[in-house]
Amino acid sequence: MFNAKVKSEVLKGIIDVVSPLVNEVKFNITPKGISLRAVDPAHVAMVDLEIKSDAFDEYKATNMELGIDMDKFASIIRLSTSNDMVNLEYDEDTNRLIIKIGNLVRKMGLIDTTGMPDPKMPNLNLPAKVVLKASELTQGVRASETVSDHLALTVNKDDFELFAEGDTDTVNLKLPKDLLLELDTNSKCKSLFSIDYFSNMIKPVRGDDPITIMIGNDNPIRVEFNIAENKGHVTYLLAPRIESE
Amino acid sequence: MTKNLVNPNNTDALEFIKKNHTNKPDKTMLILAGDCLIDYKGRARSLLDWGERVIMIKQDGTLLVHQPEMREPINWQPTGSKTEFKIKEDKLVLKSYIKKPPEKMKIKFRNIKFITAISLKDKAKLIISGMELDFVNQIINNPSIIEEGLRVVKREKPVKSGMIDLFCYDKNHTPVIIEVKRSLANISSVHQLRMYVKDTKKDVDKANVRGILCAPKIPDMVKHLLLDYGLEWIEVERKIMLPDDKQKTLKEFAE
């Protein structure tokens, strides 16, 4: 059983976080809230999202799973504006999700969740931690997009650095400790990442909101931030790229 | 089962085909060579005048027409097409048709050099290493990656300013030049495509020639330039991106 009423922008936030990575997602519904975990088809990135029931204006649920086609879901929610209230209700008889936006009723078929995996979050050794405002990072990433398809992130004892290099052009962003909200590392840590994947991961975060980044050496990166006014939490993992040499 | 017939007349040819292909419970492949005229009607129309070619009808109904030269078939019918043979006005006529997408091809023979009917078994899957699977090959195998109704006619077609990756026709029979970049698309890619389109307009003597730039990633600035020049782009979705040797997966870090 699932019946909830929530502001459209909360759903748009979930869609922005999940859909760049994967299209078919299993939503785990409990009385306390919704969670999901999915890996992209190339197995390069993982998203883990939890959203508490108090992010919703109304929320009533029992333990169940909903298989959602994110493209379809996104095209429906796009019909609403951010402040619209959206009503979601699971229809057991027809196995559909009934989405109500104002007077519009849209019934959406669900995906069979049997066989949908529950990916495990790998245990990673990521000794360096940086917390910074999203806006500090997005500028560097946007600059890197026209230069290369990958970037290097380095955490030093006193600063956090983003570097991208193309055939003839480079981008360098160095943020000293005092421009960061937090910097914690015992040694220098550096890893390379695909700009495409990385930029999709940080795109949903509002400029002023903090992003937590954990890096190791040639290890996956762990990116964390809150959504839905801190009532939702997102964790991303992105596998690294190997150095060209 | 292999059955051959050399230089048959129409009646013998039709009887051979009925006996060894149409009436065979096992699916058979038919290969014919002869002087033929090909009338195709699908989302476009084409007429290939009399000429000697090899026609191959595969066990799933796919039909290929190969001229004596060049690598790519000059025309084809998709998998699932149905074939019918008859004699009309003293010529052997092959009709191949399919409903979805709606395509019809009529091949008239005025001379048949040989017919082979053969039943082949092949369940092997091609194993390709990361570097070999080219995005260009993916487009050739499945042109609907770019758009529905696109037909790839030539790969690596030389023009005055260089070599076109893919020369195609769209469903309106407008020539389409496709330039594929394996990594980031940049401004020089746009100029390259622009020159190819210009050269092609002269070669085919048509005012309307489309140019499409395909790349995994196209920066906004490059997109604006493409728009200014009346060119198009397609950013390859992650799902069909090339396997990337330099990108690790999360599986490598699991316990």
Short mmCIF file of C-alpha atoms in Angstrom, two decimals:
data_model
loop_
_atom_site.label_atom_id
_atom_site.label_comp_id
_atom_site.label_asym_id
_atom_site.label_seq_id
_atom_site.Cartn_x
_atom_site.Cartn_y
_atom_site.Cartn_z
CA MET A 1 0.00 0.00 0.00
CA PHE A 2 1.32 3.42 -0.87
CA ASN A 3 -0.37 6.78 -0.89
CA ALA A 4 1.54 10.05 -0.72
CA LYS A 5 1.19 13.72 -1.45
CA VAL A 6 4.31 15.77 -2.12
CA LYS A 7 5.54 18.95 -3.79
CA SER A 8 6.54 18.32 -7.38
CA GLU A 9 10.02 19.74 -6.78
CA VAL A 10 10.84 16.89 -4.39
CA LEU A 11 10.00 14.39 -7.13
CA LYS A 12 11.91 16.43 -9.70
CA GLY A 13 14.89 16.29 -7.35
CA ILE A 14 14.70 12.50 -7.20
CA ILE A 15 14.41 12.30 -10.98
CA ASP A 16 17.41 14.61 -11.52
CA VAL A 17 19.50 12.47 -9.18
CA VAL A 18 18.57 9.08 -10.61
CA SER A 19 17.72 9.36 -14.30
CA PRO A 20 21.15 10.36 -15.70
CA LEU A 21 22.40 7.03 -14.40
CA VAL A 22 19.71 4.48 -14.90
CA ASN A 23 16.25 4.13 -16.37
CA GLU A 24 14.61 1.23 -14.56
CA VAL A 25 14.69 1.67 -10.79
CA LYS A 26 13.28 -0.25 -7.84
CA PHE A 27 11.79 2.09 -5.25
CA ASN A 28 11.79 0.45 -1.81
CA ILE A 29 8.80 1.79 0.09
CA THR A 30 8.46 1.50 3.87
CA PRO A 31 6.33 3.33 6.44
CA LYS A 32 9.41 5.48 7.21
CA GLY A 33 10.15 6.61 3.69
CA ILE A 34 11.50 5.67 0.28
CA SER A 35 14.92 4.37 -0.63
CA LEU A 36 16.55 3.17 -3.81
CA ARG A 37 19.90 1.97 -4.95
CA ALA A 38 20.89 1.49 -8.58
CA VAL A 39 23.96 0.97 -10.73
CA ASP A 40 24.26 2.32 -14.27
CA PRO A 41 24.35 -0.21 -17.15
CA ALA A 42 28.13 0.22 -17.58
CA HIS A 43 28.68 -0.48 -13.86
CA VAL A 44 30.64 2.71 -13.57
CA ALA A 45 28.39 4.62 -11.18
CA MET A 46 26.05 3.85 -8.30
CA VAL A 47 23.36 5.99 -6.73
CA ASP A 48 21.85 5.47 -3.29
CA LEU A 49 18.93 7.70 -2.34
CA GLU A 50 16.92 7.87 0.85
CA ILE A 51 14.00 10.17 1.44
CA LYS A 52 12.15 10.33 4.73
CA SER A 53 8.41 10.30 4.98
CA ASP A 54 8.40 13.82 6.45
CA ALA A 55 9.63 15.17 3.08
CA PHE A 56 6.07 14.43 1.99
CA ASP A 57 3.01 16.48 2.94
CA GLU A 58 1.07 13.25 3.35
CA TYR A 59 2.53 9.78 3.51
CA LYS A 60 1.00 6.37 4.17
CA ALA A 61 2.77 3.18 3.22
CA THR A 62 3.43 -0.45 4.00
CA ASN A 63 6.56 -2.31 2.93
CA MET A 64 6.55 -2.78 -0.83
CA GLU A 65 8.53 -2.29 -4.02
CA LEU A 66 7.68 -0.14 -7.03
CA GLY A 67 9.46 -0.71 -10.35
CA ILE A 68 9.64 2.69 -12.00
CA ASP A 69 10.52 3.57 -15.60
CA MET A 70 12.29 6.86 -14.92
CA ASP A 71 11.88 8.26 -18.45
CA LYS A 72 8.14 7.75 -18.25
CA PHE A 73 7.93 9.05 -14.71
CA ALA A 74 10.00 12.12 -15.61
CA SER A 75 7.81 12.97 -18.60
CA ILE A 76 4.74 12.84 -16.36
CA ILE A 77 6.18 14.94 -13.54
CA ARG A 78 7.35 17.46 -16.14
CA LEU A 79 3.68 18.29 -16.63
CA SER A 80 3.70 19.92 -13.21
CA THR A 81 5.40 23.08 -12.00
CA SER A 82 7.73 22.93 -9.00
CA ASN A 83 5.13 24.13 -6.52
CA ASP A 84 2.32 21.86 -7.68
CA MET A 85 1.21 19.15 -5.30
CA VAL A 86 1.49 15.68 -6.76
CA ASN A 87 -0.46 12.75 -5.44
CA LEU A 88 1.01 9.26 -5.82
CA GLU A 89 -1.06 6.17 -5.15
CA TYR A 90 -0.36 2.53 -5.83
CA ASP A 91 -3.28 0.73 -7.45
CA GLU A 92 -3.02 -2.89 -6.38
CA ASP A 93 -5.75 -4.18 -8.72
CA THR A 94 -4.02 -3.04 -11.90
CA ASN A 95 -0.43 -2.81 -10.56
CA ARG A 96 -0.16 0.80 -11.65
CA LEU A 97 0.95 4.03 -10.04
CA ILE A 98 -1.79 6.65 -10.10
CA ILE A 99 -0.29 10.12 -10.40
CA LYS A 100 -2.56 13.10 -9.83
CA ILE A 101 -1.45 16.61 -10.73
CA GLY A 102 -4.28 19.04 -10.06
CA ASN A 103 -7.26 17.64 -11.97
CA LEU A 104 -5.07 15.51 -14.24
CA VAL A 105 -5.02 11.80 -13.48
CA ARG A 106 -2.24 9.79 -15.08
CA LYS A 107 -2.02 6.05 -14.49
CA MET A 108 1.42 4.63 -15.12
CA GLY A 109 2.28 0.95 -15.61
CA LEU A 110 4.99 -0.37 -13.32
CA ILE A 111 7.98 -2.57 -14.06
CA ASP A 112 8.15 -6.06 -12.59
CA THR A 113 10.65 -5.89 -9.73
CA THR A 114 11.39 -9.61 -9.54
CA GLY A 115 14.91 -10.02 -10.77
CA MET A 116 15.80 -6.38 -10.16
CA PRO A 117 19.02 -6.54 -8.20
CA ASP A 118 19.84 -5.02 -4.81
CA PRO A 119 23.32 -3.74 -5.52
CA LYS A 120 25.82 -3.83 -2.68
CA MET A 121 27.74 -0.73 -1.82
CA PRO A 122 31.42 -1.61 -2.05
CA ASN A 123 33.60 -0.99 1.01
CA LEU A 124 36.07 1.64 -0.04
CA ASN A 125 39.17 3.11 1.52
CA LEU A 126 38.77 6.82 0.89
CA PRO A 127 41.03 8.66 3.30
CA ALA A 128 40.52 12.20 2.01
CA LYS A 129 37.39 14.22 2.71
CA VAL A 130 36.35 17.60 1.40
CA VAL A 131 33.12 19.48 2.01
CA LEU A 132 32.45 22.45 -0.22
CA LYS A 133 29.65 24.54 -1.70
CA ALA A 134 28.28 23.08 -4.92
CA SER A 135 28.80 26.34 -6.79
CA GLU A 136 32.58 26.22 -6.13
CA LEU A 137 32.74 22.92 -7.92
CA THR A 138 30.30 23.40 -10.81
CA GLN A 139 32.25 26.28 -12.33
CA GLY A 140 35.40 24.15 -12.53
CA VAL A 141 33.50 21.23 -14.00
CA ARG A 142 31.78 23.39 -16.62
CA ALA A 143 35.14 24.86 -17.67
CA SER A 144 36.59 21.36 -17.97
CA GLU A 145 33.79 20.18 -20.25
CA THR A 146 35.16 22.07 -23.26
CA VAL A 147 38.71 20.89 -22.67
CA SER A 148 38.62 17.17 -21.99
CA ASP A 149 36.37 14.21 -21.26
CA HIS A 150 37.99 13.52 -17.88
CA LEU A 151 39.30 15.50 -14.91
CA ALA A 152 41.62 14.90 -11.97
CA LEU A 153 40.57 15.62 -8.40
CA THR A 154 43.31 15.98 -5.81
CA VAL A 155 43.03 16.53 -2.09
CA ASN A 156 46.16 17.92 -0.50
CA LYS A 157 46.73 18.82 3.15
CA ASP A 158 45.94 22.47 2.44
CA ASP A 159 43.80 22.53 -0.66
CA PHE A 160 41.48 20.78 -3.07
CA GLU A 161 42.34 20.82 -6.73
CA LEU A 162 40.50 20.14 -9.98
CA PHE A 163 42.53 19.75 -13.14
CA ALA A 164 41.58 18.97 -16.74
CA GLU A 165 43.84 18.77 -19.75
CA GLY A 166 43.11 18.53 -23.46
CA ASP A 167 45.43 18.54 -26.48
CA THR A 168 46.20 22.21 -26.22
CA ASP A 169 44.08 23.60 -23.37
CA THR A 170 43.99 23.12 -19.60
CA VAL A 171 41.72 24.02 -16.70
CA ASN A 172 42.92 24.37 -13.13
CA LEU A 173 40.82 25.12 -10.06
CA LYS A 174 42.60 25.26 -6.73
CA LEU A 175 40.52 25.84 -3.60
CA PRO A 176 42.53 26.58 -0.45
CA LYS A 177 41.34 25.29 2.91
CA ASP A 178 39.71 28.58 3.89
CA LEU A 179 37.33 28.46 0.91
CA LEU A 180 36.19 25.00 1.87
CA LEU A 181 33.70 23.98 4.51
CA GLU A 182 35.87 21.07 5.56
CA LEU A 183 39.16 19.48 4.49
CA ASP A 184 40.51 16.36 6.08
CA THR A 185 43.35 14.21 4.82
CA ASN A 186 46.61 12.71 6.06
CA SER A 187 48.20 12.42 2.66
CA LYS A 188 47.72 13.57 -0.89
CA CYS A 189 44.94 11.69 -2.66
CA LYS A 190 44.25 11.85 -6.37
CA SER A 191 41.91 10.13 -8.80
CA LEU A 192 40.66 10.71 -12.35
CA PHE A 193 37.02 10.75 -13.36
CA SER A 194 34.81 11.03 -16.42
CA ILE A 195 33.52 14.61 -16.66
CA ASP A 196 30.26 13.45 -18.14
CA TYR A 197 29.41 11.22 -15.18
CA PHE A 198 30.78 13.62 -12.58
CA SER A 199 28.94 16.65 -13.91
CA ASN A 200 25.65 14.71 -13.97
CA MET A 201 26.20 13.80 -10.33
CA ILE A 202 26.67 17.33 -9.04
CA LYS A 203 24.10 18.97 -11.32
CA PRO A 204 21.10 18.33 -9.03
CA VAL A 205 22.71 20.16 -6.09
CA ARG A 206 21.70 23.78 -5.49
CA GLY A 207 24.56 26.29 -5.61
CA ASP A 208 24.60 27.10 -1.92
CA ASP A 209 24.22 23.56 -0.66
CA PRO A 210 27.24 21.62 0.58
CA ILE A 211 28.64 18.60 -1.24
CA THR A 212 30.80 16.06 0.57
CA ILE A 213 33.50 14.38 -1.47
CA MET A 214 35.61 11.44 -0.39
CA ILE A 215 38.58 10.42 -2.50
CA GLY A 216 41.38 7.90 -2.37
CA ASN A 217 44.18 7.17 -4.77
CA ASP A 218 42.89 5.71 -8.02
CA ASN A 219 39.78 4.76 -6.15
CA PRO A 220 36.10 5.48 -6.75
CA ILE A 221 34.84 8.83 -5.54
CA ARG A 222 32.03 9.10 -3.04
CA VAL A 223 29.83 12.16 -3.39
CA GLU A 224 27.14 12.95 -0.83
CA PHE A 225 24.56 15.68 -0.47
CA ASN A 226 21.07 16.31 0.83
CA ILE A 227 17.89 16.95 -1.09
CA ALA A 228 14.30 17.80 -0.16
CA GLU A 229 15.36 20.35 2.43
CA ASN A 230 17.64 17.91 4.21
CA LYS A 231 14.95 15.26 4.47
CA GLY A 232 16.56 13.28 1.67
CA HIS A 233 20.12 12.03 1.30
CA VAL A 234 22.02 11.06 -1.83
CA THR A 235 25.23 9.05 -2.07
CA TYR A 236 26.95 8.56 -5.39
CA LEU A 237 29.89 6.33 -6.19
CA LEU A 238 31.84 6.81 -9.40
CA ALA A 239 34.60 4.46 -10.54
CA PRO A 240 37.87 6.16 -11.53
CA ARG A 241 39.61 6.34 -14.85
CA ILE A 242 43.15 5.12 -15.31
CA GLU A 243 45.96 7.56 -16.03
CA SER A 244 46.94 7.56 -19.73
CA GLU A 245 50.45 6.32 -19.23
CA MET B 1 21.28 -29.30 -48.28
CA THR B 2 22.90 -27.56 -51.25
CA LYS B 3 21.25 -27.33 -54.64
CA ASN B 4 22.58 -25.44 -57.66
CA LEU B 5 21.23 -24.47 -61.05
CA VAL B 6 23.34 -22.82 -63.72
CA ASN B 7 21.96 -20.61 -66.55
CA PRO B 8 18.36 -21.71 -66.12
CA ASN B 9 15.43 -20.39 -68.11
CA ASN B 10 12.57 -18.72 -66.26
CA THR B 11 10.39 -21.79 -65.88
CA ASP B 12 13.19 -24.00 -64.59
CA ALA B 13 14.31 -21.24 -62.26
CA LEU B 14 10.83 -20.83 -60.78
CA GLU B 15 10.41 -24.57 -60.37
CA PHE B 16 13.81 -24.86 -58.68
CA ILE B 17 13.00 -22.04 -56.28
CA LYS B 18 9.58 -23.48 -55.44
CA LYS B 19 11.01 -26.94 -54.84
CA ASN B 20 14.19 -26.01 -52.93
CA HIS B 21 13.31 -22.77 -51.21
CA THR B 22 9.62 -21.93 -50.95
CA ASN B 23 8.44 -25.43 -50.19
CA LYS B 24 11.26 -26.38 -47.88
CA PRO B 25 10.23 -26.78 -44.26
CA ASP B 26 13.75 -25.94 -43.11
CA LYS B 27 14.56 -22.37 -43.86
CA THR B 28 16.92 -22.08 -46.79
CA MET B 29 19.09 -19.32 -48.06
CA LEU B 30 18.77 -18.39 -51.72
CA ILE B 31 21.57 -16.83 -53.74
CA LEU B 32 20.90 -15.70 -57.31
CA ALA B 33 22.97 -13.83 -59.83
CA GLY B 34 21.56 -12.27 -62.93
CA ASP B 35 20.70 -9.25 -65.04
CA CYS B 36 17.95 -7.51 -63.13
CA LEU B 37 15.95 -4.33 -62.57
CA ILE B 38 15.12 -3.30 -59.01
CA ASP B 39 12.15 -1.19 -58.02
CA TYR B 40 12.08 -0.27 -54.34
CA LYS B 41 9.32 1.52 -52.50
CA GLY B 42 9.53 2.21 -48.81
CA ARG B 43 9.82 5.56 -47.13
CA ALA B 44 11.67 6.57 -50.27
CA ARG B 45 11.55 5.29 -53.83
CA SER B 46 14.43 4.06 -55.88
CA LEU B 47 14.92 2.43 -59.23
CA LEU B 48 18.09 0.52 -60.08
CA ASP B 49 18.27 0.03 -63.81
CA TRP B 50 19.21 -3.23 -65.55
CA GLY B 51 22.53 -4.62 -64.40
CA GLU B 52 24.14 -7.85 -63.28
CA ARG B 53 24.04 -8.40 -59.54
CA VAL B 54 24.01 -10.99 -56.80
CA ILE B 55 20.82 -11.25 -54.74
CA MET B 56 20.97 -12.97 -51.39
CA ILE B 57 17.85 -13.96 -49.45
CA LYS B 58 18.78 -15.07 -45.96
CA GLN B 59 17.02 -17.63 -43.84
CA ASP B 60 15.17 -14.91 -41.88
CA GLY B 61 13.94 -13.08 -44.97
CA THR B 62 16.70 -10.43 -45.05
CA LEU B 63 17.49 -9.58 -48.63
CA LEU B 64 20.71 -8.08 -49.97
CA VAL B 65 21.53 -6.75 -53.41
CA HIS B 66 25.22 -6.64 -54.23
CA GLN B 67 26.70 -5.05 -57.31
CA PRO B 68 29.93 -6.43 -58.76
CA GLU B 69 31.99 -3.77 -56.94
CA MET B 70 32.13 -2.01 -53.53
CA ARG B 71 31.62 -3.45 -50.10
CA GLU B 72 28.13 -2.31 -49.11
CA PRO B 73 24.89 -3.67 -50.62
CA ILE B 74 23.31 -1.20 -53.02
CA ASN B 75 19.88 -2.03 -51.61
CA TRP B 76 18.30 -4.40 -49.07
CA GLN B 77 15.17 -5.52 -47.32
CA PRO B 78 15.01 -5.93 -43.56
CA THR B 79 14.85 -9.10 -41.45
CA GLY B 80 11.36 -10.59 -41.47
CA SER B 81 10.64 -9.68 -45.09
CA LYS B 82 8.55 -12.14 -47.06
CA THR B 83 9.57 -13.25 -50.55
CA GLU B 84 7.40 -14.37 -53.47
CA PHE B 85 8.40 -15.52 -56.92
CA LYS B 86 6.43 -15.59 -60.15
CA ILE B 87 6.80 -15.23 -63.89
CA LYS B 88 5.39 -12.09 -65.48
CA GLU B 89 5.84 -10.90 -69.07
CA ASP B 90 8.34 -13.68 -69.59
CA LYS B 91 10.56 -12.57 -66.75
CA LEU B 92 11.20 -14.07 -63.33
CA VAL B 93 9.96 -11.60 -60.74
CA LEU B 94 10.99 -11.61 -57.09
CA LYS B 95 8.84 -9.66 -54.69
CA SER B 96 10.08 -8.92 -51.18
CA TYR B 97 7.81 -7.08 -48.76
CA ILE B 98 7.41 -6.23 -45.11
CA LYS B 99 4.69 -4.35 -43.24
CA LYS B 100 6.59 -2.81 -40.35
CA PRO B 101 8.39 -0.72 -41.59
CA PRO B 102 6.41 -0.79 -44.86
CA GLU B 103 8.90 -1.69 -47.57
CA LYS B 104 8.40 -3.31 -50.98
CA MET B 105 10.99 -4.42 -53.46
CA LYS B 106 10.40 -5.87 -56.89
CA ILE B 107 13.31 -7.49 -58.71
CA LYS B 108 12.78 -8.44 -62.38
CA PHE B 109 15.28 -10.78 -64.03
CA ARG B 110 15.83 -10.93 -67.77
CA ASN B 111 18.72 -13.35 -67.37
CA ILE B 112 19.71 -15.69 -64.55
CA LYS B 113 23.29 -16.90 -64.27
CA PHE B 114 22.93 -19.20 -61.30
CA ILE B 115 20.72 -20.05 -58.36
CA THR B 116 21.87 -21.75 -55.20
CA ALA B 117 19.56 -22.94 -52.46
CA ILE B 118 21.38 -23.82 -49.26
CA SER B 119 20.53 -24.49 -45.67
CA LEU B 120 23.13 -23.11 -43.22
CA LYS B 121 23.49 -23.45 -39.44
CA ASP B 122 25.31 -20.75 -37.54
CA LYS B 123 24.59 -19.88 -33.96
CA ALA B 124 28.03 -18.41 -33.18
CA LYS B 125 28.17 -14.88 -31.75
CA LEU B 126 30.85 -12.51 -32.91
CA ILE B 127 33.33 -11.76 -30.13
CA ILE B 128 34.73 -8.31 -30.54
CA SER B 129 37.49 -6.74 -28.50
CA GLY B 130 36.92 -3.26 -27.11
CA MET B 131 38.94 -1.41 -29.72
CA GLU B 132 37.32 -3.07 -32.73
CA LEU B 133 33.71 -2.24 -32.03
CA ASP B 134 33.49 1.07 -33.76
CA PHE B 135 30.61 3.45 -33.33
CA VAL B 136 30.59 3.73 -37.11
CA ASN B 137 29.94 -0.02 -37.30
CA GLN B 138 27.12 0.35 -34.81
CA ILE B 139 25.45 2.92 -37.05
CA ILE B 140 25.87 0.68 -40.09
CA ASN B 141 24.32 -2.24 -38.23
CA ASN B 142 21.53 -0.18 -36.79
CA PRO B 143 20.99 3.16 -38.57
CA SER B 144 18.00 3.89 -36.34
CA ILE B 145 20.54 4.90 -33.68
CA ILE B 146 20.73 8.12 -35.70
CA GLU B 147 17.16 8.26 -36.96
CA GLU B 148 14.38 6.06 -38.33
CA GLY B 149 14.50 5.48 -42.05
CA LEU B 150 18.18 6.33 -42.41
CA ARG B 151 19.99 4.21 -44.99
CA VAL B 152 23.75 3.96 -44.96
CA VAL B 153 25.01 3.86 -48.55
CA LYS B 154 28.74 4.33 -48.32
CA ARG B 155 31.43 4.25 -45.68
CA GLU B 156 34.62 6.31 -46.10
CA LYS B 157 33.48 8.15 -49.16
CA PRO B 158 36.19 10.42 -50.60
CA VAL B 159 35.26 14.02 -51.37
CA LYS B 160 37.34 17.00 -52.36
CA SER B 161 38.20 18.07 -48.81
CA GLY B 162 38.70 14.64 -47.30
CA MET B 163 36.93 11.41 -46.39
CA ILE B 164 33.33 11.23 -45.21
CA ASP B 165 32.75 8.71 -42.41
CA LEU B 166 29.24 7.76 -43.53
CA PHE B 167 27.28 8.81 -46.59
CA CYS B 168 23.57 8.10 -46.12
CA TYR B 169 20.10 8.91 -47.36
CA ASP B 170 17.28 9.82 -45.01
CA LYS B 171 13.64 8.75 -45.39
CA ASN B 172 13.02 11.71 -47.72
CA HIS B 173 15.92 10.63 -49.89
CA THR B 174 17.97 13.62 -48.83
CA PRO B 175 21.71 12.92 -48.67
CA VAL B 176 23.05 12.86 -45.12
CA ILE B 177 26.74 13.23 -44.21
CA ILE B 178 27.65 11.76 -40.86
CA GLU B 179 30.93 12.61 -39.17
CA VAL B 180 31.79 10.49 -36.14
CA LYS B 181 34.15 11.67 -33.43
CA ARG B 182 35.32 9.14 -30.91
CA SER B 183 35.88 11.67 -28.16
CA LEU B 184 35.16 15.32 -27.56
CA ALA B 185 33.80 17.22 -30.58
CA ASN B 186 35.47 20.56 -31.15
CA ILE B 187 35.29 23.54 -33.49
CA SER B 188 37.48 21.97 -36.16
CA SER B 189 35.05 19.02 -36.32
CA VAL B 190 32.33 21.51 -37.26
CA HIS B 191 34.41 23.04 -40.04
CA GLN B 192 35.32 19.61 -41.32
CA LEU B 193 31.65 18.61 -41.54
CA ARG B 194 30.77 21.92 -43.14
CA MET B 195 33.33 21.34 -45.91
CA TYR B 196 32.08 17.79 -46.52
CA VAL B 197 28.50 19.05 -46.87
CA LYS B 198 29.66 21.77 -49.26
CA ASP B 199 31.60 19.28 -51.40
CA THR B 200 28.69 16.85 -51.45
CA LYS B 201 26.26 19.54 -52.57
CA LYS B 202 28.46 19.99 -55.62
CA ASP B 203 28.98 16.25 -56.21
CA VAL B 204 25.33 15.22 -56.09
CA ASP B 205 24.11 18.52 -57.50
CA LYS B 206 21.53 18.93 -54.77
CA ALA B 207 20.83 22.03 -52.73
CA ASN B 208 19.64 20.08 -49.72
CA VAL B 209 22.31 18.01 -48.03
CA ARG B 210 22.21 17.32 -44.28
CA GLY B 211 25.24 17.10 -42.04
CA ILE B 212 25.23 15.36 -38.65
CA LEU B 213 28.08 15.44 -36.16
CA CYS B 214 28.13 12.43 -33.82
CA ALA B 215 30.21 12.46 -30.70
CA PRO B 216 30.02 11.19 -27.13
CA LYS B 217 30.24 14.76 -25.93
CA ILE B 218 29.54 18.03 -27.71
CA PRO B 219 30.18 21.27 -25.79
CA ASP B 220 27.49 23.97 -25.95
CA MET B 221 29.77 26.29 -27.90
CA VAL B 222 30.21 23.68 -30.62
CA LYS B 223 26.45 23.10 -30.72
CA HIS B 224 25.87 26.80 -31.30
CA LEU B 225 28.33 26.79 -34.18
CA LEU B 226 26.61 23.78 -35.73
CA LEU B 227 23.28 25.61 -35.51
CA ASP B 228 24.78 28.69 -37.17
CA TYR B 229 25.88 26.57 -40.11
CA GLY B 230 22.58 24.73 -40.42
CA LEU B 231 24.15 21.46 -39.30
CA GLU B 232 22.88 18.86 -36.84
CA TRP B 233 24.35 16.80 -34.02
CA ILE B 234 23.77 13.68 -32.03
CA GLU B 235 25.30 13.08 -28.66
CA VAL B 236 25.71 9.39 -28.19
CA GLU B 237 23.81 8.11 -25.20
CA ARG B 238 25.83 6.41 -22.56
CA LYS B 239 24.09 3.14 -23.33
CA ILE B 240 25.83 2.80 -26.64
CA MET B 241 29.12 4.37 -25.78
CA LEU B 242 32.22 2.50 -26.75
CA PRO B 243 33.67 0.16 -24.17
CA ASP B 244 36.37 2.31 -22.66
CA ASP B 245 39.60 0.67 -21.62
CA LYS B 246 40.57 3.60 -19.44
CA GLN B 247 37.35 3.62 -17.38
CA LYS B 248 37.22 1.23 -14.46
CA THR B 249 33.99 -0.25 -13.16
CA LEU B 250 32.73 -0.43 -9.59
CA LYS B 251 32.87 -4.23 -9.83
CA GLU B 252 36.66 -4.01 -9.67
CA PHE B 253 36.38 -2.48 -6.20
CA ALA B 254 33.82 -4.83 -4.72
CA GLU B 255 35.06 -7.45 -2.23
#
